[in-house]
Short mmCIF file of C-alpha atoms in Angstrom, two decimals:
data_model
loop_
_atom_site.label_atom_id
_atom_site.label_comp_id
_atom_site.label_asym_id
_atom_site.label_seq_id
_atom_site.Cartn_x
_atom_site.Cartn_y
_atom_site.Cartn_z
CA MET A 297 132.01 77.52 135.26
CA HIS A 298 132.54 75.04 138.03
CA ASP A 299 129.00 74.36 139.06
CA VAL A 300 129.75 70.99 140.54
CA GLY A 301 127.56 71.34 143.55
CA SER A 302 130.06 71.78 146.31
CA LYS A 303 129.60 74.49 148.87
CA GLY A 304 132.92 76.03 147.95
CA GLN A 305 131.88 76.54 144.33
CA ARG A 306 128.71 78.46 145.02
CA HIS A 307 130.39 81.82 144.84
CA ASP A 308 131.00 81.29 141.11
CA VAL A 309 127.32 81.83 140.49
CA ALA A 310 126.51 84.02 143.47
CA LEU A 311 124.48 86.51 141.44
CA GLY A 312 122.96 83.78 139.29
CA GLU A 313 120.20 84.83 136.96
CA SER A 314 120.36 88.42 138.11
CA PHE A 315 123.92 88.77 136.85
CA GLU A 316 123.02 90.25 133.47
CA GLY A 317 120.74 92.81 135.05
CA VAL A 318 123.42 93.77 137.53
CA ILE A 319 126.00 94.19 134.78
CA GLU A 320 123.64 96.30 132.69
CA ALA A 321 122.86 98.49 135.68
CA ALA A 322 126.56 98.81 136.45
CA ARG A 323 127.23 99.90 132.87
CA ALA A 324 124.58 102.56 133.35
CA GLY A 325 126.29 103.75 136.52
CA GLY A 326 123.94 102.19 139.05
CA ASP A 327 125.45 102.47 142.50
CA TRP A 328 123.57 99.46 143.84
CA ALA A 329 124.88 97.32 141.00
CA TRP A 330 128.48 98.28 141.67
CA ALA A 331 127.96 97.62 145.36
CA ALA A 332 126.57 94.19 144.52
CA LEU A 333 129.50 93.36 142.26
CA TYR A 334 131.99 94.63 144.80
CA ARG A 335 130.48 92.73 147.71
CA ASN A 336 130.26 89.60 145.63
CA LEU A 337 133.88 89.57 144.52
CA ALA A 338 135.93 91.74 146.86
CA PRO A 339 136.45 89.08 149.58
CA ALA A 340 137.88 86.52 147.17
CA VAL A 341 140.00 89.09 145.35
CA LEU A 342 141.30 90.45 148.64
CA GLY A 343 142.08 86.91 149.79
CA TYR A 344 143.95 86.27 146.57
CA LEU A 345 145.98 89.46 146.86
CA ARG A 346 146.87 88.72 150.47
CA ALA A 347 147.81 85.10 149.78
CA GLN A 348 149.99 86.32 146.94
CA GLY A 349 151.82 88.59 149.35
CA ALA A 350 150.56 91.95 148.13
CA SER A 351 152.15 94.77 150.05
CA GLU A 352 148.97 96.82 150.28
CA PRO A 353 146.19 94.38 149.38
CA GLU A 354 143.30 96.68 150.25
CA ASP A 355 144.69 99.53 148.18
CA LEU A 356 145.21 97.13 145.30
CA LEU A 357 141.65 95.90 145.67
CA GLY A 358 140.38 99.44 145.14
CA GLU A 359 142.56 99.85 142.09
CA VAL A 360 141.27 96.56 140.70
CA PHE A 361 137.69 97.77 140.87
CA VAL A 362 138.50 101.15 139.34
CA GLN A 363 140.04 99.16 136.49
CA VAL A 364 136.87 97.09 136.29
CA VAL A 365 134.84 100.30 135.98
CA ARG A 366 137.09 101.44 133.18
CA GLY A 367 136.87 98.19 131.28
CA LEU A 368 133.32 97.01 131.90
CA SER A 369 132.07 98.36 128.59
CA ARG A 370 134.39 95.97 126.80
CA PHE A 371 133.51 92.97 128.91
CA GLU A 372 131.40 90.28 127.33
CA GLY A 373 130.52 87.05 129.06
CA ASP A 374 128.74 85.34 131.90
CA GLU A 375 129.25 85.55 135.62
CA ALA A 376 132.09 83.03 135.69
CA GLY A 377 133.76 84.94 132.87
CA PHE A 378 133.36 88.17 134.79
CA ARG A 379 134.92 86.62 137.84
CA SER A 380 137.85 85.38 135.78
CA TRP A 381 138.28 88.79 134.19
CA VAL A 382 138.37 90.51 137.57
CA PHE A 383 140.98 88.06 138.82
CA VAL A 384 143.11 88.62 135.76
CA ILE A 385 142.98 92.35 136.49
CA ALA A 386 143.93 91.62 140.10
CA HIS A 387 146.85 89.54 138.90
CA HIS A 388 148.07 92.34 136.65
CA ARG A 389 147.77 94.92 139.40
CA LEU A 390 149.74 92.60 141.65
CA LEU A 391 152.50 92.40 139.04
CA ASP A 392 152.48 96.18 138.77
CA GLU A 393 152.89 96.47 142.52
CA ARG A 394 155.74 93.96 142.54
CA ARG A 395 157.51 95.84 139.78
CA ALA A 396 157.11 99.08 141.68
CA LEU A 397 158.38 97.47 144.86
CA SER A 398 161.34 95.90 143.16
CA ARG A 399 162.23 99.26 141.68
CA ARG A 400 162.29 100.56 145.20
CA ALA A 401 164.17 97.48 146.37
CA GLU A 402 161.58 96.94 149.03
CA GLN A 403 160.23 93.54 148.05
CA ARG A 404 158.62 92.07 151.09
CA ALA A 405 158.32 88.45 152.00
CA PHE A 406 154.81 87.01 152.14
CA VAL A 407 153.72 88.12 155.57
CA GLU A 408 150.24 87.24 156.63
CA VAL A 409 148.84 90.21 158.49
CA PRO A 410 145.78 89.02 160.34
CA ASP A 411 142.64 91.03 159.80
CA ALA A 412 140.41 92.06 162.61
CA PRO A 413 137.51 89.80 161.63
CA SER A 414 133.98 91.05 161.42
CA GLU A 415 131.55 89.80 164.02
CA GLN A 416 129.96 87.18 161.81
CA ASP A 417 133.38 85.86 160.93
CA VAL A 418 134.49 85.25 164.49
CA CYS A 419 132.86 81.86 165.01
CA GLN A 420 133.89 80.55 161.63
CA GLU A 421 137.39 81.87 162.14
CA ALA A 422 137.73 80.00 165.40
CA LEU A 423 136.53 76.77 163.84
CA ASN A 424 138.71 77.03 160.78
CA SER A 425 141.79 78.70 162.15
CA VAL A 426 143.93 75.58 162.48
CA ALA A 427 143.14 74.31 159.02
CA THR A 428 143.50 77.81 157.60
CA ASP A 429 146.92 78.26 159.15
CA ARG A 430 148.06 74.98 157.68
CA VAL A 431 146.78 75.91 154.26
CA ARG A 432 148.56 79.25 154.41
CA ARG A 433 151.81 77.63 155.47
CA ILE A 434 151.61 75.10 152.68
CA LEU A 435 150.82 77.78 150.10
CA ASP A 436 153.70 79.84 151.37
CA ARG A 437 156.10 76.95 150.82
CA LEU A 438 155.08 76.44 147.20
CA PRO A 439 157.17 77.92 144.43
CA PRO A 440 155.54 81.22 143.43
CA ALA A 441 154.51 80.06 139.97
CA GLN A 442 152.74 76.99 141.35
CA ARG A 443 151.06 79.01 144.10
CA GLU A 444 149.89 81.56 141.56
CA VAL A 445 148.29 78.96 139.33
CA LEU A 446 146.62 77.09 142.18
CA LEU A 447 145.22 80.27 143.73
CA MET A 448 143.85 81.56 140.47
CA ARG A 449 142.22 78.20 139.79
CA ILE A 450 140.86 77.52 143.26
CA LEU A 451 140.11 80.98 144.60
CA GLY A 452 139.43 82.75 141.32
CA GLY A 453 137.70 79.86 139.62
CA LEU A 454 139.62 80.50 136.42
CA THR A 455 139.95 77.82 133.78
CA VAL A 456 143.38 76.53 132.85
CA GLU A 457 143.14 78.52 129.62
CA ASP A 458 142.27 81.71 131.52
CA VAL A 459 145.18 81.20 133.89
CA ALA A 460 147.55 80.52 131.01
CA ARG A 461 146.52 83.78 129.35
CA ALA A 462 146.83 85.68 132.61
CA VAL A 463 150.31 84.43 133.46
CA GLY A 464 151.58 84.46 129.89
CA LYS A 465 152.32 80.75 129.67
CA ARG A 466 151.17 78.00 127.37
CA VAL A 467 148.26 75.87 128.46
CA GLY A 468 150.46 72.79 128.70
CA ALA A 469 152.96 74.58 130.90
CA THR A 470 150.15 75.88 133.11
CA LYS A 471 148.73 72.37 133.50
CA ALA A 472 152.17 71.14 134.47
CA LEU A 473 152.46 73.87 137.10
CA GLN A 474 149.12 72.99 138.66
CA ARG A 475 149.98 69.28 138.76
CA ARG A 476 153.35 69.98 140.34
CA GLY A 477 151.66 72.29 142.78
CA LEU A 478 149.08 69.68 143.74
CA ALA A 479 151.77 67.04 144.15
CA ALA A 480 153.74 69.40 146.38
CA VAL A 481 150.65 70.14 148.46
CA LYS A 482 149.94 66.42 148.84
CA ARG A 483 153.51 65.77 149.96
CA GLU A 484 153.23 68.52 152.57
CA LEU A 485 149.89 67.21 153.83
CA GLU A 486 151.24 63.68 154.14
CA ARG A 487 154.45 64.88 155.74
CA GLU A 488 152.45 66.61 158.47
CA GLY A 489 150.32 63.50 158.81
CA VAL A 490 147.22 65.32 160.07
CA PRO A 491 144.12 65.55 157.90
CA LEU A 492 142.68 68.97 157.20
CA MET B 266 160.20 53.47 150.57
CA SER B 267 162.58 56.41 150.25
CA ALA B 268 161.42 59.99 150.23
CA SER B 269 162.39 60.42 146.61
CA SER B 270 160.50 57.34 145.47
CA GLY B 271 157.52 58.57 147.51
CA ASN B 272 157.71 61.87 145.69
CA ARG B 273 157.80 60.06 142.39
CA ASP B 274 154.74 58.07 143.40
CA GLU B 275 152.86 61.25 144.28
CA MET B 276 153.84 62.90 141.06
CA GLY B 277 152.89 59.79 139.16
CA ARG B 278 149.49 59.70 140.77
CA ILE B 279 148.81 63.38 140.12
CA TRP B 280 150.13 63.20 136.58
CA GLY B 281 147.93 60.20 135.93
CA LEU B 282 144.77 62.21 136.62
CA ARG B 283 142.68 63.40 133.72
CA ASP B 284 142.03 67.12 133.31
CA GLU B 285 138.43 66.70 134.48
CA GLU B 286 139.65 64.96 137.61
CA ILE B 287 142.05 67.82 138.31
CA ASP B 288 139.11 70.21 137.88
CA ARG B 289 137.11 68.27 140.44
CA LEU B 290 140.00 68.26 142.88
CA LEU B 291 140.44 72.00 142.56
CA ALA B 292 136.70 72.37 143.06
CA GLY B 293 137.04 70.53 146.36
CA GLN B 294 135.63 67.21 145.21
CA VAL B 295 137.28 63.83 145.20
CA PRO B 296 137.54 62.26 141.75
CA ALA B 297 135.85 58.89 141.62
CA GLY B 298 138.14 56.04 142.55
CA GLN B 299 140.92 58.28 143.79
CA GLU B 300 142.12 58.52 147.38
CA LEU B 301 142.72 62.19 147.28
CA ASP B 302 140.44 63.40 150.05
CA ASP B 303 143.24 65.46 151.53
CA LEU B 304 143.79 67.45 148.35
CA ALA B 305 140.07 68.01 147.94
CA ALA B 306 139.93 69.22 151.55
CA PHE B 307 142.85 71.52 150.85
CA SER B 308 140.99 73.10 147.92
CA ARG B 309 137.86 73.54 150.00
CA THR B 310 139.82 75.17 152.81
CA VAL B 311 141.52 77.58 150.42
CA ARG B 312 138.18 78.49 148.88
CA GLU B 313 136.35 78.96 152.15
CA SER B 314 138.95 80.42 154.46
CA LEU B 315 141.15 82.74 152.44
CA PRO B 316 138.53 85.24 151.24
CA ARG B 317 138.44 88.31 153.47
CA THR B 318 135.65 90.84 153.63
CA PRO B 319 137.11 94.36 153.55
CA SER B 320 136.48 96.38 156.66
CA PRO B 321 133.48 98.72 156.47
CA ALA B 322 135.74 101.77 156.26
CA VAL B 323 137.69 100.31 153.36
CA GLU B 324 134.51 99.17 151.63
CA ASN B 325 132.91 102.59 151.96
CA ALA B 326 135.99 104.32 150.59
CA HIS B 327 136.18 101.90 147.67
CA LEU B 328 132.49 102.15 146.86
CA ALA B 329 132.62 105.93 146.90
CA VAL B 330 135.46 105.96 144.39
CA ILE B 331 133.82 103.28 142.27
CA ALA B 332 130.51 105.13 142.25
CA GLU B 333 132.05 108.37 141.11
CA ALA B 334 134.17 106.66 138.47
CA ALA B 335 131.11 104.79 137.23
CA ARG B 336 129.07 108.00 137.10
CA LEU B 337 131.74 109.65 135.01
CA ALA B 338 132.08 106.59 132.81
CA SER B 339 128.37 106.47 132.09
CA ASP B 340 127.98 110.18 131.37
CA PRO B 341 127.49 110.60 127.61
CA ALA B 342 128.29 114.30 127.89
CA LEU B 343 131.90 113.30 128.46
CA VAL B 344 132.16 111.40 125.21
CA PRO B 345 133.64 113.50 122.43
CA GLY B 346 132.14 112.42 119.16
CA GLY B 347 129.46 110.52 120.97
CA GLN B 348 125.86 110.10 119.92
CA THR B 349 124.89 113.70 120.42
CA GLU B 350 127.54 114.83 117.98
CA ARG B 351 127.38 112.04 115.42
CA PRO B 352 123.90 110.61 115.67
CA ASP B 353 123.77 109.15 112.20
CA ARG B 354 127.28 107.99 111.71
CA GLU B 355 127.98 104.32 111.90
CA ARG B 356 130.66 103.72 114.46
CA VAL B 357 133.41 101.43 113.34
CA GLY B 358 136.79 100.58 114.72
CA ARG B 359 137.27 101.40 118.36
CA PRO B 360 134.06 101.18 120.35
CA ARG B 361 132.61 104.36 121.77
CA ARG B 362 133.23 103.38 125.34
CA ARG B 363 136.88 102.88 124.68
CA THR B 364 137.03 106.50 123.65
CA MET B 365 135.07 107.45 126.72
CA SER B 366 137.44 105.58 128.96
CA SER B 367 140.42 107.29 127.48
CA VAL B 368 138.76 110.64 128.01
CA ILE B 369 137.85 109.93 131.59
CA PHE B 370 140.85 108.04 132.76
CA GLY B 371 143.48 108.78 130.22
CA THR B 372 145.29 111.40 132.21
CA LEU B 373 146.67 111.57 135.67
CA ALA B 374 144.78 114.78 136.21
CA ALA B 375 141.51 113.06 135.53
CA LYS B 376 142.38 110.28 137.94
CA ILE B 377 143.25 112.78 140.63
CA ALA B 378 140.05 114.67 139.98
CA THR B 379 137.94 111.54 140.08
CA VAL B 380 139.25 110.31 143.38
CA THR B 381 139.23 113.73 144.96
CA VAL B 382 135.65 114.40 143.96
CA ALA B 383 134.65 111.00 145.26
CA ALA B 384 136.35 111.56 148.56
CA ALA B 385 134.94 115.06 148.92
CA ALA B 386 131.47 113.96 147.90
CA ALA B 387 131.44 110.90 150.11
CA THR B 388 132.49 112.75 153.20
CA GLY B 389 130.85 116.09 152.65
CA GLY B 390 134.28 117.66 152.31
CA LEU B 391 135.20 116.79 155.84
CA ALA B 392 137.95 114.42 154.73
CA ALA B 393 139.85 117.26 153.09
CA THR B 394 140.08 118.97 156.43
CA GLY B 395 140.79 116.01 158.64
CA SER B 396 137.44 116.36 160.38
CA LEU B 397 136.19 112.81 160.02
CA PRO B 398 136.43 110.23 162.78
CA ALA B 399 139.96 108.85 162.87
CA PRO B 400 139.40 105.48 161.14
CA ALA B 401 137.38 107.00 158.32
CA GLN B 402 139.81 109.89 157.96
CA ASP B 403 142.74 107.53 157.61
CA ALA B 404 140.92 105.36 155.10
CA VAL B 405 140.02 108.29 152.86
CA ALA B 406 143.48 109.83 153.20
CA SER B 407 144.97 106.52 152.16
CA ALA B 408 142.64 106.21 149.18
CA VAL B 409 143.36 109.67 147.77
CA SER B 410 147.07 109.45 148.55
CA HIS B 411 147.45 106.99 145.70
CA VAL B 412 146.61 109.66 143.19
CA GLY B 413 148.88 112.20 144.77
CA VAL B 414 146.30 114.17 146.71
CA HIS B 415 147.00 114.93 150.32
CA PHE B 416 144.22 114.65 152.85
CA PRO B 417 145.31 114.78 156.47
CA THR B 418 145.30 111.61 158.53
CA SER B 419 143.99 111.28 162.05
CA GLN B 420 147.48 111.76 163.38
CA ASP B 421 148.21 114.90 161.45
CA GLY B 422 146.10 117.11 163.61
CA GLU B 423 147.37 115.80 166.91
CA ASP B 424 149.90 118.57 167.28
CA GLY B 425 147.15 121.10 167.02
CA THR B 426 148.65 122.88 164.06
CA ASP B 427 145.69 122.58 161.79
CA ALA B 428 142.37 123.33 163.36
CA ASN B 429 140.83 125.13 166.21
CA GLU B 430 139.99 123.00 169.16
CA ASP B 431 136.35 122.85 168.20
CA GLY B 432 137.21 122.14 164.58
CA THR B 433 135.57 125.36 163.39
CA ASP B 434 138.28 126.13 160.88
CA ALA B 435 138.25 122.63 159.46
CA ASN B 436 134.49 122.48 159.34
CA GLU B 437 134.29 125.77 157.49
CA HIS B 438 136.73 124.55 154.91
CA GLY B 439 134.90 121.24 154.65
CA LYS B 440 131.68 123.09 154.02
CA THR B 441 133.37 125.12 151.32
CA VAL B 442 134.66 121.99 149.59
CA SER B 443 131.33 120.27 149.92
CA ASP B 444 129.45 123.29 148.60
CA THR B 445 131.79 123.52 145.66
CA ALA B 446 131.25 119.87 144.81
CA ARG B 447 127.47 120.29 145.00
CA THR B 448 126.94 123.63 143.38
CA THR B 449 129.51 124.00 140.65
CA ASP B 450 128.17 124.17 137.11
CA LYS B 451 131.14 122.27 135.82
CA THR B 452 131.06 118.56 135.17
CA GLY B 453 133.43 115.67 134.91
CA ARG B 454 137.10 116.47 134.82
CA GLU B 455 136.60 120.22 135.15
CA LYS B 456 134.40 119.66 138.18
CA GLY B 457 137.01 117.41 139.69
CA GLU B 458 139.77 119.90 139.13
CA GLU B 459 137.75 122.69 140.70
CA VAL B 460 136.88 120.65 143.77
CA SER B 461 140.40 119.34 144.01
CA GLY B 462 141.70 122.88 143.86
CA VAL B 463 139.45 124.08 146.65
CA ALA B 464 140.27 121.05 148.80
CA SER B 465 143.97 121.36 148.27
CA THR B 466 144.15 124.95 149.45
CA LYS B 467 143.69 123.65 152.97
CA SER B 468 145.84 120.61 152.35
CA THR B 469 148.66 122.80 151.14
CA GLU B 470 148.47 124.86 154.29
CA HIS B 471 148.33 121.69 156.31
CA ARG B 472 151.35 120.20 154.58
CA ARG B 473 153.27 123.41 155.08
CA ASP B 474 152.45 123.23 158.76
CA ALA B 475 153.56 119.62 158.89
CA GLU B 476 156.89 120.48 157.33
CA HIS B 477 157.50 122.94 160.11
CA ARG B 478 156.42 120.73 162.93
CA PRO B 479 158.95 120.18 165.72
CA SER B 480 161.34 117.32 165.22
CA ASP B 481 159.96 115.37 168.16
CA VAL B 482 156.52 115.20 166.60
CA PRO B 483 156.17 112.16 164.33
CA ALA B 484 155.14 113.12 160.84
CA ASN B 485 152.49 111.15 159.05
CA ASP B 486 151.40 112.79 155.87
CA GLY B 487 149.01 110.06 154.84
CA LEU B 488 151.07 109.16 151.81
CA GLY B 489 151.92 105.72 153.08
CA ASP B 490 155.11 104.48 154.55
CA PRO B 491 157.94 105.52 152.28
CA ALA B 492 160.19 102.99 153.90
CA GLY B 493 157.83 100.24 152.92
CA ASN B 494 158.18 98.61 156.28
CA GLY B 495 154.68 97.31 156.27
CA SER B 496 152.80 99.93 158.19
CA PRO B 497 149.30 99.68 156.84
CA THR B 498 147.85 102.84 155.36
CA VAL B 499 144.37 101.70 156.26
CA PRO B 500 143.85 101.22 159.94
CA SER B 501 143.03 97.73 161.08
CA GLY B 502 141.46 98.70 164.36
CA ASN B 503 138.12 97.55 165.60
CA PRO B 504 136.11 97.18 162.42
CA THR B 505 132.83 97.21 164.26
CA GLY B 506 133.53 100.78 165.24
CA TYR B 507 133.65 101.93 161.64
CA GLY B 508 130.07 101.33 160.73
CA GLN B 509 128.62 104.19 162.68
CA ASP B 510 131.19 106.89 162.24
CA SER B 511 132.66 106.41 158.84
CA GLN B 512 129.47 107.28 157.05
CA PRO B 513 128.58 110.91 157.64
CA SER B 514 125.00 111.92 157.34
CA GLY B 515 124.00 113.29 154.03
CA ASN B 516 126.31 110.92 152.19
CA PRO B 517 125.47 111.66 148.58
CA THR B 518 126.50 108.20 147.43
CA GLY B 519 123.84 106.55 149.54
CA TYR B 520 126.17 103.69 150.42
CA GLY B 521 125.97 102.18 153.82
CA GLN B 522 122.32 103.06 154.13
CA ASP B 523 120.47 101.01 151.58
CA SER B 524 122.32 100.10 148.48
CA HIS B 525 119.57 97.81 147.31
CA PRO B 526 116.40 99.57 146.37
CA SER B 527 113.35 98.53 148.26
CA GLY B 528 110.84 96.56 146.31
CA ASN B 529 113.56 94.41 144.83
CA PRO B 530 113.49 91.25 146.88
CA THR B 531 116.76 89.97 145.49
CA GLY B 532 118.51 93.25 145.88
CA TYR B 533 119.68 92.86 142.31
CA GLY B 534 118.27 92.91 138.85
CA GLU B 535 116.59 96.25 138.71
CA PRO B 536 118.67 98.74 136.79
CA SER B 537 118.75 102.09 138.49
CA HIS B 538 118.99 103.86 135.17
CA PRO B 539 116.48 102.33 132.84
CA GLY B 540 117.25 103.01 129.28
CA GLY B 541 120.94 103.41 129.88
CA PRO B 542 123.49 102.35 127.32
#
């Protein structure tokens, strides 16, 4: 859990005390509960899949949640743990897609396809677009392993241990990747010389 | 200072941080005593700007599939050796739900059935006939295409090979699919297979028509772009136009209308199936 009080961390506990009730209702097949879980997590998962260069991020998102339905009975944990679990599933689905693409020799470069934003997003998009573009460029320049670790930690809110399990590396190696990634990001930010 | 020594300095500074300080940085906060505002701002920007809300059409399609899969997953009648058959036996080893999952999702046929039922149920069978508004039709066609079921896309009917001008043929078939989904006595996988079978009778005809379309008519069978050249299978047109049309009246899933029961001020926390597992 990263409840450190910043605005950006709030989504880790978006359901808060109602989380257990939502999970129980979802286990019982409650539509409203699944809608709540989906709406709570889908934007971040979709952002992760897109930033990771998924070929069909929205299709993958649907597959991720079908997988969540299948596995929810075996899930145990709190809201942060649930979020981590969903991101690990997303990561695995992403790997599946990459394997399938590579079999078809159609691996695509990371191409950011802009969404048509919803109405409420328009103002925020305009305000953030410059910073967002810079962040995307910097992420795109990172080595894939460093980008993967940073995105899972920042966007998914996973712990280092969770990320290590997800990517199949030792905790020490995962820590090294995140430090190298942060150093690379800092170099890029300083090279551009403009604060975010 | 050379670039390489600068890089070493950066690495040295980052490597000198404690794990808790790295956690704070990644959370968008500046560790005490560190001049790393730029990295903290980077983390905040990633966290706040990269998430993307799926378009309403995509969300509706996903929620319909999720709802049907969840209904199947929570149906004890689908659990062989479940409580009704072994009420007194202590369960050891693999948990019951693991068995249930394997029953529901263990075969491709079940996956096909699940998605097809969801699509048919969510759209009143209209999706199977290509009778939905174009954005919704494309979204549903894309969703079911991943399990090998063909629903026509909005472009499929443009050559006029499939339906009468007023859509009578398609609507009739849609009604048949919808009626089958609502009235069949079968449940679970068998229900899915029956509905899938009824839906695919029209799809088969449609595909046959598409195979015989003139060479100057572009084919789009809704199965995605086999060349993988990046054409999205879900339309990214005006998302504000989806909200009204993509949700046909009588949607049995209830999504898009009021997914949070009234009387629950938080919208959460009240299980819809009290006493569930």
